[in-house]
Amino acid sequence: MKRIVAVIDTGFDDSSAKVRKMWEGFSYEKIDLCGGGLYHSHGTLVAMLCFRPFDNDMLRDSVHFVHIRCGDSNGQFSEDNINRAFDLLWQKNATAVNCSWGGPKPADDSHRRMAEKILSIADGGVAFHFAAGNDGDSNPDDDISMPQSLLRRGQGTFLWGALAKAGKPASFSSDGEKLFASMWGSDRPAHGPDGLIAGVSGTSFASPTGCGMCEAMMAMGNFATYAELEDYLWRSAIHMTQTEAGIWIPYIDPVTGEPWHPKVGRGSEEHLFQGLTVNSRCRPQKVPAAAVRWFNFRRLY
């Protein structure tokens, strides 16, 4: 079954010849709900991570991307645009959608309305991949953004946290009992709108790697349903992290003794992403000295 992956963000800027070359052979469309104007770079950075697990001769034809420009050049997402974007998921027969944005706590009526709509769409078979948020700390308390915090842990809604490359949780990564798992999202190399590599940090960049990874694994035909994939991810997560002293320690739920911790969710799934992208045509290798600051998309109204 062909995967149809929607990216609801600030739009995909393919004006650069380098970016167009990287996307040669891919099927994609762009839908602008903001009425034109300059692009914010966030959406392109997100898209450039999401497509990489498909960037090989075996999987390139198995996916169609729908880039929905929902956030404007200032990174603001209106509730009306978000609802219009959600409606497009049905029209485009999306199998999954990446949402690297969120709103502030506490929950308000707009967040509750969004959560209700998201859960309804997820129950209809569209997998939602959300960035957990960038307002975390070292305490295992619930600081996941909205409407993410109103969703489920898995079962159609997947909230992704951010790790450093060595596996240590990023200090900014939001955490809580709804967090599903984590990906490398701190000082991660990604191609920007100019086609050049930048170092990016934020759960915004953990989520599309999780989304692209899951959809590529579904495209390979190893799992008949997303529930089967979720069970595999649950069992394959790495529950270890490296401390500053270089010691590897497990994450253990202090209540149940299970290998789980609210700062990382089930654990790291980055090893699966790396396995899928080892032969990618466009594989960023280096992070320049001047890295892009992490983006906190909490300006939702």
PDB file of C-alpha atoms in Angstrom:
ATOM      1  CA  MET A   1       0.000   0.000   0.000  1.00  0.00           C
ATOM      2  CA  LYS A   2       1.362   3.402  -0.992  1.00  0.00           C
ATOM      3  CA  ARG A   3       1.996   5.644   1.993  1.00  0.00           C
ATOM      4  CA  ILE A   4       0.612   9.171   1.877  1.00  0.00           C
ATOM      5  CA  VAL A   5       2.433  11.337   4.380  1.00  0.00           C
ATOM      6  CA  ALA A   6       1.142  14.806   5.193  1.00  0.00           C
ATOM      7  CA  VAL A   7       3.393  17.413   6.791  1.00  0.00           C
ATOM      8  CA  ILE A   8       1.364  20.170   8.447  1.00  0.00           C
ATOM      9  CA  ASP A   9       3.862  22.966   9.028  1.00  0.00           C
ATOM     10  CA  THR A  10       5.067  26.268   7.577  1.00  0.00           C
ATOM     11  CA  GLY A  11       5.304  24.900   4.054  1.00  0.00           C
ATOM     12  CA  PHE A  12       7.899  23.223   1.882  1.00  0.00           C
ATOM     13  CA  ASP A  13      10.190  25.675   0.096  1.00  0.00           C
ATOM     14  CA  ASP A  14      11.566  23.917  -2.980  1.00  0.00           C
ATOM     15  CA  SER A  15      12.777  27.078  -4.710  1.00  0.00           C
ATOM     16  CA  SER A  16      16.401  25.982  -4.293  1.00  0.00           C
ATOM     17  CA  ALA A  17      17.826  23.867  -7.110  1.00  0.00           C
ATOM     18  CA  LYS A  18      19.696  21.802  -4.512  1.00  0.00           C
ATOM     19  CA  VAL A  19      16.479  20.954  -2.673  1.00  0.00           C
ATOM     20  CA  ARG A  20      14.679  20.083  -5.922  1.00  0.00           C
ATOM     21  CA  LYS A  21      17.549  17.781  -6.868  1.00  0.00           C
ATOM     22  CA  MET A  22      17.324  15.983  -3.527  1.00  0.00           C
ATOM     23  CA  TRP A  23      13.604  15.428  -4.118  1.00  0.00           C
ATOM     24  CA  GLU A  24      14.001  14.147  -7.676  1.00  0.00           C
ATOM     25  CA  GLY A  25      11.973  10.978  -8.136  1.00  0.00           C
ATOM     26  CA  PHE A  26       9.632  11.759  -5.246  1.00  0.00           C
ATOM     27  CA  SER A  27       5.918  12.336  -5.650  1.00  0.00           C
ATOM     28  CA  TYR A  28       4.703  15.361  -3.690  1.00  0.00           C
ATOM     29  CA  GLU A  29       2.288  18.246  -3.717  1.00  0.00           C
ATOM     30  CA  LYS A  30       2.134  21.590  -1.934  1.00  0.00           C
ATOM     31  CA  ILE A  31      -1.016  23.148  -0.469  1.00  0.00           C
ATOM     32  CA  ASP A  32      -0.844  26.716   0.853  1.00  0.00           C
ATOM     33  CA  LEU A  33      -3.448  27.687   3.451  1.00  0.00           C
ATOM     34  CA  CYS A  34      -1.694  30.972   4.257  1.00  0.00           C
ATOM     35  CA  GLY A  35      -2.227  32.778   0.964  1.00  0.00           C
ATOM     36  CA  GLY A  36       1.366  33.192  -0.142  1.00  0.00           C
ATOM     37  CA  GLY A  37       4.234  35.203   1.285  1.00  0.00           C
ATOM     38  CA  LEU A  38       7.647  34.158   2.502  1.00  0.00           C
ATOM     39  CA  TYR A  39       8.206  30.715   3.931  1.00  0.00           C
ATOM     40  CA  HIS A  40       9.433  30.123   7.452  1.00  0.00           C
ATOM     41  CA  SER A  41      12.332  27.649   7.215  1.00  0.00           C
ATOM     42  CA  HIS A  42      10.885  25.326   9.865  1.00  0.00           C
ATOM     43  CA  GLY A  43       8.594  23.408   7.513  1.00  0.00           C
ATOM     44  CA  THR A  44      11.347  22.679   5.009  1.00  0.00           C
ATOM     45  CA  LEU A  45      13.758  21.476   7.706  1.00  0.00           C
ATOM     46  CA  VAL A  46      11.049  19.164   9.028  1.00  0.00           C
ATOM     47  CA  ALA A  47      10.226  17.820   5.550  1.00  0.00           C
ATOM     48  CA  MET A  48      13.890  17.187   4.760  1.00  0.00           C
ATOM     49  CA  LEU A  49      14.121  14.850   7.763  1.00  0.00           C
ATOM     50  CA  CYS A  50      10.782  13.147   7.188  1.00  0.00           C
ATOM     51  CA  PHE A  51      11.544  12.015   3.641  1.00  0.00           C
ATOM     52  CA  ARG A  52      14.984  10.520   4.288  1.00  0.00           C
ATOM     53  CA  PRO A  53      13.931   6.950   5.220  1.00  0.00           C
ATOM     54  CA  PHE A  54      12.283   6.762   1.770  1.00  0.00           C
ATOM     55  CA  ASP A  55      15.319   8.149  -0.070  1.00  0.00           C
ATOM     56  CA  ASN A  56      16.437   4.907  -1.664  1.00  0.00           C
ATOM     57  CA  ASP A  57      15.584   3.019  -4.835  1.00  0.00           C
ATOM     58  CA  MET A  58      13.416   0.490  -3.001  1.00  0.00           C
ATOM     59  CA  LEU A  59      11.078   2.919  -1.221  1.00  0.00           C
ATOM     60  CA  ARG A  60      11.125   6.176  -3.187  1.00  0.00           C
ATOM     61  CA  ASP A  61       8.082   5.188  -5.257  1.00  0.00           C
ATOM     62  CA  SER A  62       6.151   3.909  -2.245  1.00  0.00           C
ATOM     63  CA  VAL A  63       5.273   7.325  -0.809  1.00  0.00           C
ATOM     64  CA  HIS A  64       3.479  10.537  -1.748  1.00  0.00           C
ATOM     65  CA  PHE A  65       4.084  13.629   0.387  1.00  0.00           C
ATOM     66  CA  VAL A  66       1.450  16.296   0.974  1.00  0.00           C
ATOM     67  CA  HIS A  67       3.103  19.491   2.241  1.00  0.00           C
ATOM     68  CA  ILE A  68       0.370  21.597   3.865  1.00  0.00           C
ATOM     69  CA  ARG A  69       1.374  25.156   4.653  1.00  0.00           C
ATOM     70  CA  CYS A  70      -0.572  25.911   7.812  1.00  0.00           C
ATOM     71  CA  GLY A  71       1.843  28.227   9.661  1.00  0.00           C
ATOM     72  CA  ASP A  72       2.815  31.655   8.353  1.00  0.00           C
ATOM     73  CA  SER A  73       6.221  33.293   7.965  1.00  0.00           C
ATOM     74  CA  ASN A  74       6.226  34.150  11.692  1.00  0.00           C
ATOM     75  CA  GLY A  75       5.515  30.589  12.736  1.00  0.00           C
ATOM     76  CA  GLN A  76       1.927  31.275  13.772  1.00  0.00           C
ATOM     77  CA  PHE A  77      -0.769  28.637  13.269  1.00  0.00           C
ATOM     78  CA  SER A  78      -4.412  29.715  13.414  1.00  0.00           C
ATOM     79  CA  GLU A  79      -7.051  27.289  14.646  1.00  0.00           C
ATOM     80  CA  ASP A  80      -8.952  27.785  11.386  1.00  0.00           C
ATOM     81  CA  ASN A  81      -5.936  26.801   9.290  1.00  0.00           C
ATOM     82  CA  ILE A  82      -5.292  23.788  11.511  1.00  0.00           C
ATOM     83  CA  ASN A  83      -8.868  22.576  11.071  1.00  0.00           C
ATOM     84  CA  ARG A  84      -8.658  23.076   7.310  1.00  0.00           C
ATOM     85  CA  ALA A  85      -5.410  21.103   7.286  1.00  0.00           C
ATOM     86  CA  PHE A  86      -6.993  18.282   9.291  1.00  0.00           C
ATOM     87  CA  ASP A  87      -9.884  18.109   6.821  1.00  0.00           C
ATOM     88  CA  LEU A  88      -7.383  17.690   4.000  1.00  0.00           C
ATOM     89  CA  LEU A  89      -6.090  14.503   5.588  1.00  0.00           C
ATOM     90  CA  TRP A  90      -9.347  12.770   4.688  1.00  0.00           C
ATOM     91  CA  GLN A  91      -9.425  14.238   1.192  1.00  0.00           C
ATOM     92  CA  LYS A  92      -5.860  13.139   0.473  1.00  0.00           C
ATOM     93  CA  ASN A  93      -6.270   9.662   2.017  1.00  0.00           C
ATOM     94  CA  ALA A  94      -3.316  10.307   4.287  1.00  0.00           C
ATOM     95  CA  THR A  95      -1.831   7.357   6.143  1.00  0.00           C
ATOM     96  CA  ALA A  96       0.125   9.573   8.552  1.00  0.00           C
ATOM     97  CA  VAL A  97       0.735  13.214   9.392  1.00  0.00           C
ATOM     98  CA  ASN A  98       3.591  15.015  11.117  1.00  0.00           C
ATOM     99  CA  CYS A  99       2.785  17.963  13.396  1.00  0.00           C
ATOM    100  CA  SER A 100       5.857  19.731  14.780  1.00  0.00           C
ATOM    101  CA  TRP A 101       3.942  22.465  16.605  1.00  0.00           C
ATOM    102  CA  GLY A 102       1.787  22.937  19.681  1.00  0.00           C
ATOM    103  CA  GLY A 103       0.204  25.369  22.095  1.00  0.00           C
ATOM    104  CA  PRO A 104       0.827  26.513  25.664  1.00  0.00           C
ATOM    105  CA  LYS A 105      -0.499  24.908  28.813  1.00  0.00           C
ATOM    106  CA  PRO A 106      -2.973  24.854  30.426  1.00  0.00           C
ATOM    107  CA  ALA A 107      -5.478  23.445  27.977  1.00  0.00           C
ATOM    108  CA  ASP A 108      -8.105  25.805  26.626  1.00  0.00           C
ATOM    109  CA  ASP A 109     -11.176  25.205  24.491  1.00  0.00           C
ATOM    110  CA  SER A 110      -9.211  25.368  21.237  1.00  0.00           C
ATOM    111  CA  HIS A 111      -6.868  22.622  22.427  1.00  0.00           C
ATOM    112  CA  ARG A 112      -9.767  20.434  23.530  1.00  0.00           C
ATOM    113  CA  ARG A 113     -11.505  20.883  20.185  1.00  0.00           C
ATOM    114  CA  MET A 114      -8.313  19.956  18.339  1.00  0.00           C
ATOM    115  CA  ALA A 115      -7.692  16.908  20.517  1.00  0.00           C
ATOM    116  CA  GLU A 116     -11.217  15.639  19.907  1.00  0.00           C
ATOM    117  CA  LYS A 117     -10.799  16.044  16.151  1.00  0.00           C
ATOM    118  CA  ILE A 118      -7.328  14.453  16.161  1.00  0.00           C
ATOM    119  CA  LEU A 119      -8.530  11.396  18.052  1.00  0.00           C
ATOM    120  CA  SER A 120     -11.472  11.014  15.683  1.00  0.00           C
ATOM    121  CA  ILE A 121      -9.173  11.115  12.649  1.00  0.00           C
ATOM    122  CA  ALA A 122      -6.676   8.773  14.303  1.00  0.00           C
ATOM    123  CA  ASP A 123      -9.477   6.303  15.009  1.00  0.00           C
ATOM    124  CA  GLY A 124     -10.225   6.476  11.284  1.00  0.00           C
ATOM    125  CA  GLY A 125      -6.759   5.170  10.445  1.00  0.00           C
ATOM    126  CA  VAL A 126      -4.495   8.237  10.140  1.00  0.00           C
ATOM    127  CA  ALA A 127      -1.426   8.073  12.405  1.00  0.00           C
ATOM    128  CA  PHE A 128      -0.540  11.385  14.075  1.00  0.00           C
ATOM    129  CA  HIS A 129       3.094  12.096  14.923  1.00  0.00           C
ATOM    130  CA  PHE A 130       3.524  15.103  17.211  1.00  0.00           C
ATOM    131  CA  ALA A 131       6.549  16.885  18.652  1.00  0.00           C
ATOM    132  CA  ALA A 132       6.216  16.667  22.440  1.00  0.00           C
ATOM    133  CA  GLY A 133       7.286  20.289  22.969  1.00  0.00           C
ATOM    134  CA  ASN A 134      10.356  22.247  24.018  1.00  0.00           C
ATOM    135  CA  ASP A 135       9.474  23.331  27.551  1.00  0.00           C
ATOM    136  CA  GLY A 136      10.896  20.410  29.471  1.00  0.00           C
ATOM    137  CA  ASP A 137      13.317  20.258  32.359  1.00  0.00           C
ATOM    138  CA  SER A 138      15.095  17.537  34.310  1.00  0.00           C
ATOM    139  CA  ASN A 139      12.055  16.761  36.435  1.00  0.00           C
ATOM    140  CA  PRO A 140       9.781  13.863  35.440  1.00  0.00           C
ATOM    141  CA  ASP A 141       6.676  16.053  35.405  1.00  0.00           C
ATOM    142  CA  ASP A 142       4.155  16.522  32.605  1.00  0.00           C
ATOM    143  CA  ASP A 143       5.159  19.538  30.528  1.00  0.00           C
ATOM    144  CA  ILE A 144       4.064  18.238  27.115  1.00  0.00           C
ATOM    145  CA  SER A 145       2.543  20.921  24.873  1.00  0.00           C
ATOM    146  CA  MET A 146      -1.130  21.197  23.891  1.00  0.00           C
ATOM    147  CA  PRO A 147      -3.107  19.566  22.318  1.00  0.00           C
ATOM    148  CA  GLN A 148      -0.511  16.780  22.501  1.00  0.00           C
ATOM    149  CA  SER A 149      -0.959  16.274  26.235  1.00  0.00           C
ATOM    150  CA  LEU A 150      -4.663  15.535  25.658  1.00  0.00           C
ATOM    151  CA  LEU A 151      -3.949  12.680  23.244  1.00  0.00           C
ATOM    152  CA  ARG A 152      -3.009   9.023  23.801  1.00  0.00           C
ATOM    153  CA  ARG A 153       0.311   7.299  24.200  1.00  0.00           C
ATOM    154  CA  GLY A 154       0.314   5.358  20.959  1.00  0.00           C
ATOM    155  CA  GLN A 155      -2.852   3.842  19.490  1.00  0.00           C
ATOM    156  CA  GLY A 156      -2.767   6.263  16.591  1.00  0.00           C
ATOM    157  CA  THR A 157      -1.118   9.253  18.286  1.00  0.00           C
ATOM    158  CA  PHE A 158       2.642   9.247  18.794  1.00  0.00           C
ATOM    159  CA  LEU A 159       4.411  11.990  20.779  1.00  0.00           C
ATOM    160  CA  TRP A 160       8.166  12.183  20.233  1.00  0.00           C
ATOM    161  CA  GLY A 161      10.834  13.528  22.573  1.00  0.00           C
ATOM    162  CA  ALA A 162      14.371  14.626  21.712  1.00  0.00           C
ATOM    163  CA  LEU A 163      17.699  13.032  22.609  1.00  0.00           C
ATOM    164  CA  ALA A 164      21.295  14.074  22.097  1.00  0.00           C
ATOM    165  CA  LYS A 165      23.268  11.892  19.693  1.00  0.00           C
ATOM    166  CA  ALA A 166      24.729   9.808  22.541  1.00  0.00           C
ATOM    167  CA  GLY A 167      21.236   9.031  23.835  1.00  0.00           C
ATOM    168  CA  LYS A 168      20.973  11.468  26.734  1.00  0.00           C
ATOM    169  CA  PRO A 169      17.611  13.301  26.890  1.00  0.00           C
ATOM    170  CA  ALA A 170      17.756  16.891  25.655  1.00  0.00           C
ATOM    171  CA  SER A 171      17.223  19.332  28.505  1.00  0.00           C
ATOM    172  CA  PHE A 172      14.512  21.201  26.567  1.00  0.00           C
ATOM    173  CA  SER A 173      12.524  18.095  25.614  1.00  0.00           C
ATOM    174  CA  SER A 174       9.058  18.038  27.174  1.00  0.00           C
ATOM    175  CA  ASP A 175       8.082  14.907  29.004  1.00  0.00           C
ATOM    176  CA  GLY A 176       5.109  13.185  30.607  1.00  0.00           C
ATOM    177  CA  GLU A 177       3.167   9.958  30.674  1.00  0.00           C
ATOM    178  CA  LYS A 178       1.857  10.464  27.108  1.00  0.00           C
ATOM    179  CA  LEU A 179       5.356  10.521  25.569  1.00  0.00           C
ATOM    180  CA  PHE A 180       5.741   7.530  23.234  1.00  0.00           C
ATOM    181  CA  ALA A 181       9.466   7.399  22.448  1.00  0.00           C
ATOM    182  CA  SER A 182      12.447   9.579  21.545  1.00  0.00           C
ATOM    183  CA  MET A 183      14.696  10.290  18.578  1.00  0.00           C
ATOM    184  CA  TRP A 184      17.915  12.218  18.056  1.00  0.00           C
ATOM    185  CA  GLY A 185      16.734  15.839  18.099  1.00  0.00           C
ATOM    186  CA  SER A 186      19.542  17.899  19.600  1.00  0.00           C
ATOM    187  CA  ASP A 187      22.217  19.317  17.270  1.00  0.00           C
ATOM    188  CA  ARG A 188      21.018  17.044  14.491  1.00  0.00           C
ATOM    189  CA  PRO A 189      22.263  17.703  10.939  1.00  0.00           C
ATOM    190  CA  ALA A 190      19.504  18.544   8.471  1.00  0.00           C
ATOM    191  CA  HIS A 191      19.302  20.106   5.019  1.00  0.00           C
ATOM    192  CA  GLY A 192      17.800  23.595   5.071  1.00  0.00           C
ATOM    193  CA  PRO A 193      15.833  25.460   2.372  1.00  0.00           C
ATOM    194  CA  ASP A 194      19.095  26.389   0.642  1.00  0.00           C
ATOM    195  CA  GLY A 195      20.102  22.723   0.455  1.00  0.00           C
ATOM    196  CA  LEU A 196      22.979  23.252   2.866  1.00  0.00           C
ATOM    197  CA  ILE A 197      23.393  21.386   6.149  1.00  0.00           C
ATOM    198  CA  ALA A 198      22.568  23.031   9.464  1.00  0.00           C
ATOM    199  CA  GLY A 199      22.538  21.700  13.001  1.00  0.00           C
ATOM    200  CA  VAL A 200      18.992  21.827  14.351  1.00  0.00           C
ATOM    201  CA  SER A 201      17.622  21.136  17.814  1.00  0.00           C
ATOM    202  CA  GLY A 202      14.091  20.654  19.098  1.00  0.00           C
ATOM    203  CA  THR A 203      11.391  18.025  19.383  1.00  0.00           C
ATOM    204  CA  SER A 204      10.208  19.520  16.071  1.00  0.00           C
ATOM    205  CA  PHE A 205      12.985  17.508  14.465  1.00  0.00           C
ATOM    206  CA  ALA A 206      12.555  14.338  16.511  1.00  0.00           C
ATOM    207  CA  SER A 207       8.940  13.967  15.365  1.00  0.00           C
ATOM    208  CA  PRO A 208       9.478  13.905  11.563  1.00  0.00           C
ATOM    209  CA  THR A 209      12.252  11.339  11.937  1.00  0.00           C
ATOM    210  CA  GLY A 210       9.816   9.190  13.898  1.00  0.00           C
ATOM    211  CA  CYS A 211       7.047   9.772  11.363  1.00  0.00           C
ATOM    212  CA  GLY A 212       9.209   9.022   8.325  1.00  0.00           C
ATOM    213  CA  MET A 213      10.694   5.966  10.020  1.00  0.00           C
ATOM    214  CA  CYS A 214       7.281   4.487  10.869  1.00  0.00           C
ATOM    215  CA  GLU A 215       5.839   5.100   7.420  1.00  0.00           C
ATOM    216  CA  ALA A 216       8.892   3.629   5.688  1.00  0.00           C
ATOM    217  CA  MET A 217       8.633   0.513   7.862  1.00  0.00           C
ATOM    218  CA  MET A 218       4.961   0.203   6.909  1.00  0.00           C
ATOM    219  CA  ALA A 219       5.872   0.650   3.228  1.00  0.00           C
ATOM    220  CA  MET A 220       8.296  -2.266   3.465  1.00  0.00           C
ATOM    221  CA  GLY A 221       5.330  -4.537   4.201  1.00  0.00           C
ATOM    222  CA  ASN A 222       6.657  -6.070   7.398  1.00  0.00           C
ATOM    223  CA  PHE A 223       3.595  -5.005   9.383  1.00  0.00           C
ATOM    224  CA  ALA A 224      -0.035  -5.401   8.388  1.00  0.00           C
ATOM    225  CA  THR A 225      -1.269  -2.673  10.745  1.00  0.00           C
ATOM    226  CA  TYR A 226       0.076   0.269  12.698  1.00  0.00           C
ATOM    227  CA  ALA A 227      -0.792  -1.641  15.878  1.00  0.00           C
ATOM    228  CA  GLU A 228       1.678  -4.358  14.864  1.00  0.00           C
ATOM    229  CA  LEU A 229       4.321  -1.725  14.164  1.00  0.00           C
ATOM    230  CA  GLU A 230       3.669  -0.061  17.523  1.00  0.00           C
ATOM    231  CA  ASP A 231       4.148  -3.383  19.293  1.00  0.00           C
ATOM    232  CA  TYR A 232       7.465  -3.856  17.484  1.00  0.00           C
ATOM    233  CA  LEU A 233       8.617  -0.345  18.412  1.00  0.00           C
ATOM    234  CA  TRP A 234       7.580  -1.005  21.999  1.00  0.00           C
ATOM    235  CA  ARG A 235       9.820  -4.083  22.113  1.00  0.00           C
ATOM    236  CA  SER A 236      12.768  -2.699  20.117  1.00  0.00           C
ATOM    237  CA  ALA A 237      13.313   0.604  21.945  1.00  0.00           C
ATOM    238  CA  ILE A 238      16.698   1.117  23.566  1.00  0.00           C
ATOM    239  CA  HIS A 239      16.215   1.890  27.235  1.00  0.00           C
ATOM    240  CA  MET A 240      19.769   3.000  27.962  1.00  0.00           C
ATOM    241  CA  THR A 241      21.359   6.427  27.975  1.00  0.00           C
ATOM    242  CA  GLN A 242      24.891   7.666  28.482  1.00  0.00           C
ATOM    243  CA  THR A 243      25.669   9.979  31.389  1.00  0.00           C
ATOM    244  CA  GLU A 244      28.198  12.809  31.228  1.00  0.00           C
ATOM    245  CA  ALA A 245      30.657  10.450  32.922  1.00  0.00           C
ATOM    246  CA  GLY A 246      30.272   8.034  30.008  1.00  0.00           C
ATOM    247  CA  ILE A 247      28.356   5.424  31.988  1.00  0.00           C
ATOM    248  CA  TRP A 248      25.365   3.748  30.352  1.00  0.00           C
ATOM    249  CA  ILE A 249      22.348   3.528  32.647  1.00  0.00           C
ATOM    250  CA  PRO A 250      18.816   2.177  32.073  1.00  0.00           C
ATOM    251  CA  TYR A 251      15.625   4.156  32.360  1.00  0.00           C
ATOM    252  CA  ILE A 252      13.368   2.425  34.849  1.00  0.00           C
ATOM    253  CA  ASP A 253       9.881   3.463  35.901  1.00  0.00           C
ATOM    254  CA  PRO A 254      10.276   3.926  39.665  1.00  0.00           C
ATOM    255  CA  VAL A 255       6.714   2.691  40.271  1.00  0.00           C
ATOM    256  CA  THR A 256       6.385  -0.353  38.006  1.00  0.00           C
ATOM    257  CA  GLY A 257      10.031  -1.252  37.453  1.00  0.00           C
ATOM    258  CA  GLU A 258       9.381  -1.303  33.705  1.00  0.00           C
ATOM    259  CA  PRO A 259      12.043   0.083  31.330  1.00  0.00           C
ATOM    260  CA  TRP A 260      10.264   3.381  30.866  1.00  0.00           C
ATOM    261  CA  HIS A 261      10.818   6.954  32.004  1.00  0.00           C
ATOM    262  CA  PRO A 262       8.683  10.044  31.334  1.00  0.00           C
ATOM    263  CA  LYS A 263      11.698  11.920  29.946  1.00  0.00           C
ATOM    264  CA  VAL A 264      12.263   9.509  27.050  1.00  0.00           C
ATOM    265  CA  GLY A 265       9.010   7.574  26.725  1.00  0.00           C
ATOM    266  CA  ARG A 266       9.608   3.942  25.878  1.00  0.00           C
ATOM    267  CA  GLY A 267      13.203   4.764  24.924  1.00  0.00           C
ATOM    268  CA  SER A 268      15.205   5.584  21.799  1.00  0.00           C
ATOM    269  CA  GLU A 269      14.156   4.391  18.331  1.00  0.00           C
ATOM    270  CA  GLU A 270      17.006   6.216  16.595  1.00  0.00           C
ATOM    271  CA  HIS A 271      18.819   2.968  15.765  1.00  0.00           C
ATOM    272  CA  LEU A 272      15.909   1.985  13.499  1.00  0.00           C
ATOM    273  CA  PHE A 273      16.033   5.325  11.669  1.00  0.00           C
ATOM    274  CA  GLN A 274      19.787   5.006  11.159  1.00  0.00           C
ATOM    275  CA  GLY A 275      19.336   1.516   9.739  1.00  0.00           C
ATOM    276  CA  LEU A 276      16.757   2.754   7.237  1.00  0.00           C
ATOM    277  CA  THR A 277      18.850   5.718   6.091  1.00  0.00           C
ATOM    278  CA  VAL A 278      22.294   4.157   5.864  1.00  0.00           C
ATOM    279  CA  ASN A 279      22.024   4.074   2.060  1.00  0.00           C
ATOM    280  CA  SER A 280      20.030   7.268   1.586  1.00  0.00           C
ATOM    281  CA  ARG A 281      21.020   9.365  -1.394  1.00  0.00           C
ATOM    282  CA  CYS A 282      21.070  12.565   0.690  1.00  0.00           C
ATOM    283  CA  ARG A 283      22.687  11.790   4.015  1.00  0.00           C
ATOM    284  CA  PRO A 284      23.825  14.838   6.038  1.00  0.00           C
ATOM    285  CA  GLN A 285      27.087  14.076   7.799  1.00  0.00           C
ATOM    286  CA  LYS A 286      28.423  17.195   9.477  1.00  0.00           C
ATOM    287  CA  VAL A 287      27.097  19.957  11.700  1.00  0.00           C
ATOM    288  CA  PRO A 288      28.606  23.413  11.080  1.00  0.00           C
ATOM    289  CA  ALA A 289      29.827  25.556  13.935  1.00  0.00           C
ATOM    290  CA  ALA A 290      26.868  27.917  13.616  1.00  0.00           C
ATOM    291  CA  ALA A 291      23.833  25.789  14.452  1.00  0.00           C
ATOM    292  CA  VAL A 292      20.186  26.737  14.030  1.00  0.00           C
ATOM    293  CA  ARG A 293      18.416  27.435  17.318  1.00  0.00           C
ATOM    294  CA  TRP A 294      15.671  25.035  18.314  1.00  0.00           C
ATOM    295  CA  PHE A 295      12.190  26.194  17.451  1.00  0.00           C
ATOM    296  CA  ASN A 296       9.375  26.335  19.970  1.00  0.00           C
ATOM    297  CA  PHE A 297       6.095  26.429  18.050  1.00  0.00           C
ATOM    298  CA  ARG A 298       3.748  27.392  20.854  1.00  0.00           C
ATOM    299  CA  ARG A 299       2.236  30.410  19.089  1.00  0.00           C
ATOM    300  CA  LEU A 300      -1.058  28.748  18.358  1.00  0.00           C
ATOM    301  CA  TYR A 301      -4.291  30.718  18.623  1.00  0.00           C
TER     302      TYR A 301
END
